[in-house]
Short mmCIF file of C-alpha atoms in Angstrom, two decimals:
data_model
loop_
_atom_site.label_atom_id
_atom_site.label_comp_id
_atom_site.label_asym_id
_atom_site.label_seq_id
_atom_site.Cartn_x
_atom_site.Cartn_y
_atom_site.Cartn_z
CA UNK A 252 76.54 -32.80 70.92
CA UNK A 253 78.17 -33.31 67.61
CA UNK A 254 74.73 -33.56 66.08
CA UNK A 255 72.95 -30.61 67.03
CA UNK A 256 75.97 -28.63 65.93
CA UNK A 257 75.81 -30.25 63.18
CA UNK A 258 71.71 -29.62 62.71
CA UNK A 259 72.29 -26.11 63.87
CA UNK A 260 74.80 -25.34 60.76
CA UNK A 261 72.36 -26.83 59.05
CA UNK A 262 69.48 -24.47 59.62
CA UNK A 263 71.95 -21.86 59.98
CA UNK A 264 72.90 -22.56 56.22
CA UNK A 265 69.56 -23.13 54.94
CA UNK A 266 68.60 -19.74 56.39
CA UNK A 267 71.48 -17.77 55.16
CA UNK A 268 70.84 -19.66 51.98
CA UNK A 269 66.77 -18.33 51.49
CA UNK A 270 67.97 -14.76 52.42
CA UNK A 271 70.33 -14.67 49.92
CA UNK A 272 68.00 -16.43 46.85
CA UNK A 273 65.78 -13.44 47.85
CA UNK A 274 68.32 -10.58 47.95
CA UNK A 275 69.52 -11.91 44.51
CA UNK A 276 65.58 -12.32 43.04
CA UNK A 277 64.72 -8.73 44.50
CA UNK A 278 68.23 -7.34 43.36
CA UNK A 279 67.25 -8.27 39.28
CA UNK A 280 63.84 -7.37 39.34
CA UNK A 281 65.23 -3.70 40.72
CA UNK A 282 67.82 -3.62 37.70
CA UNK A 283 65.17 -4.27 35.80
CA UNK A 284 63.06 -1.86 36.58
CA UNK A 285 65.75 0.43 36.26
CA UNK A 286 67.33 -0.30 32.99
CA UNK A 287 63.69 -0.28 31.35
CA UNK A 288 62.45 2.82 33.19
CA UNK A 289 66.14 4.64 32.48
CA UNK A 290 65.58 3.19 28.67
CA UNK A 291 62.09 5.48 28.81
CA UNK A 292 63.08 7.86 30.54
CA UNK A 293 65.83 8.24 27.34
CA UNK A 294 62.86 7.54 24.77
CA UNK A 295 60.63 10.59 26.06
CA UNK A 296 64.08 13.17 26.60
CA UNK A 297 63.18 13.61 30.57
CA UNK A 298 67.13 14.45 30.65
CA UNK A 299 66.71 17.19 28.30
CA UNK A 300 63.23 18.18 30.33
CA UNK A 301 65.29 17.98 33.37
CA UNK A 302 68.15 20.40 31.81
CA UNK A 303 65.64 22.91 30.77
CA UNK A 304 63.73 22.89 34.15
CA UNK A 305 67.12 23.22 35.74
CA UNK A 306 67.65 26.47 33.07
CA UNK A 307 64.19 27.87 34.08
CA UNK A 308 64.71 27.77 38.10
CA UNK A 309 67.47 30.12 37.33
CA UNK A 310 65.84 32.34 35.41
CA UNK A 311 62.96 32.63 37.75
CA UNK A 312 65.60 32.98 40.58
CA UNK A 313 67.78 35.47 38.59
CA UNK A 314 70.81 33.64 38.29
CA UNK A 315 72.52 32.33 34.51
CA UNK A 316 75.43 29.93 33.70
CA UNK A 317 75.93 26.66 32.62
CA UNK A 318 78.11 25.55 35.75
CA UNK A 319 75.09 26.50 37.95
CA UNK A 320 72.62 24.97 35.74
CA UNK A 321 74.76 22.04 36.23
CA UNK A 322 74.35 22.10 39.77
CA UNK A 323 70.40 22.46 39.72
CA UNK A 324 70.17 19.56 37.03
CA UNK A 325 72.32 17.48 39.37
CA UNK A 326 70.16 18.36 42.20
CA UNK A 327 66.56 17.38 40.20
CA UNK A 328 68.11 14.37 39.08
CA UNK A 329 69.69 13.30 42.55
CA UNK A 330 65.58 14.16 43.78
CA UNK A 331 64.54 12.12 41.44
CA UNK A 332 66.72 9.05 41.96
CA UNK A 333 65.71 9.40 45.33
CA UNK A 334 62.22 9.12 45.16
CA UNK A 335 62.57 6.53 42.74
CA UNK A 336 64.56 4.15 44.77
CA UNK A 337 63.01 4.95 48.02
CA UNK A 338 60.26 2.21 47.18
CA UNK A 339 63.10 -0.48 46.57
CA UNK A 340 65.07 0.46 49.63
CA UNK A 341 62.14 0.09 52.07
CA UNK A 342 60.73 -3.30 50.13
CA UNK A 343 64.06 -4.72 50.94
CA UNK A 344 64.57 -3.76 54.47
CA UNK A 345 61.15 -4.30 55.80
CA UNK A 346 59.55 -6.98 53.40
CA UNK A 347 62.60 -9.49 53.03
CA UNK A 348 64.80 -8.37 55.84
CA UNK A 349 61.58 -8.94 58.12
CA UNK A 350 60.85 -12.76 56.24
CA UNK A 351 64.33 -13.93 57.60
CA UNK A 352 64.15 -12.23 60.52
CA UNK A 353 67.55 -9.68 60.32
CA UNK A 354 64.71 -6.63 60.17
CA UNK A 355 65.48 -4.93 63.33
CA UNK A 356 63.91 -1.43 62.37
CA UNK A 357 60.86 0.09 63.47
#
């Protein structure tokens, strides 16, 4: 009895172990990707593109402010985050969630 316990905290270990190695090997090559594609994004001014789109949709829409123009640019960059990370988020639950077996989504 005191063996397979033992054997079972074992595998138990080992498992927990692998999941973790992964979450940590997946969780640099995300912050990675997102200091060098936020270092880019800097490079090329997609802020400042942002801000002026932002500026534009309320001209087209017939509205003018900066506090509002805040709003819009928080919006497009809140969109964009979004789609960005989407890829990440669904990597991690259904790739390596699914490998160790914790993946219980559809």
């Amino acid at each position: 009895m005191k063996m397979l316990k033992r054997l079972w905290m074992v595998k138990s270990y080992t498992k927990a172990r692998l999941y973790s190695l992964d979450k940590i090997n997946f969780g640099m090559i995300e912050n990675f990707f997102e200091i060098a594609l936020s270092s880019g994004l800097t490079l090329i001014f997609f802020k400042l593109a942002m801000w002026n789109a932002a500026g534009r949709t309320l001209q087209y829409f017939g509205y003018s402010g900066e506090l509002v123009q805040s709003n819009v640019f928080m919006f497009y960059s809140g969109l964009f985050g979004a789609i960005v990370g989407v890829p990440w988020s669904l990597y991690s639950h259904f790739v390596i969630e699914e490998r160790h077996g914790f993946n219980k989504m559809t």
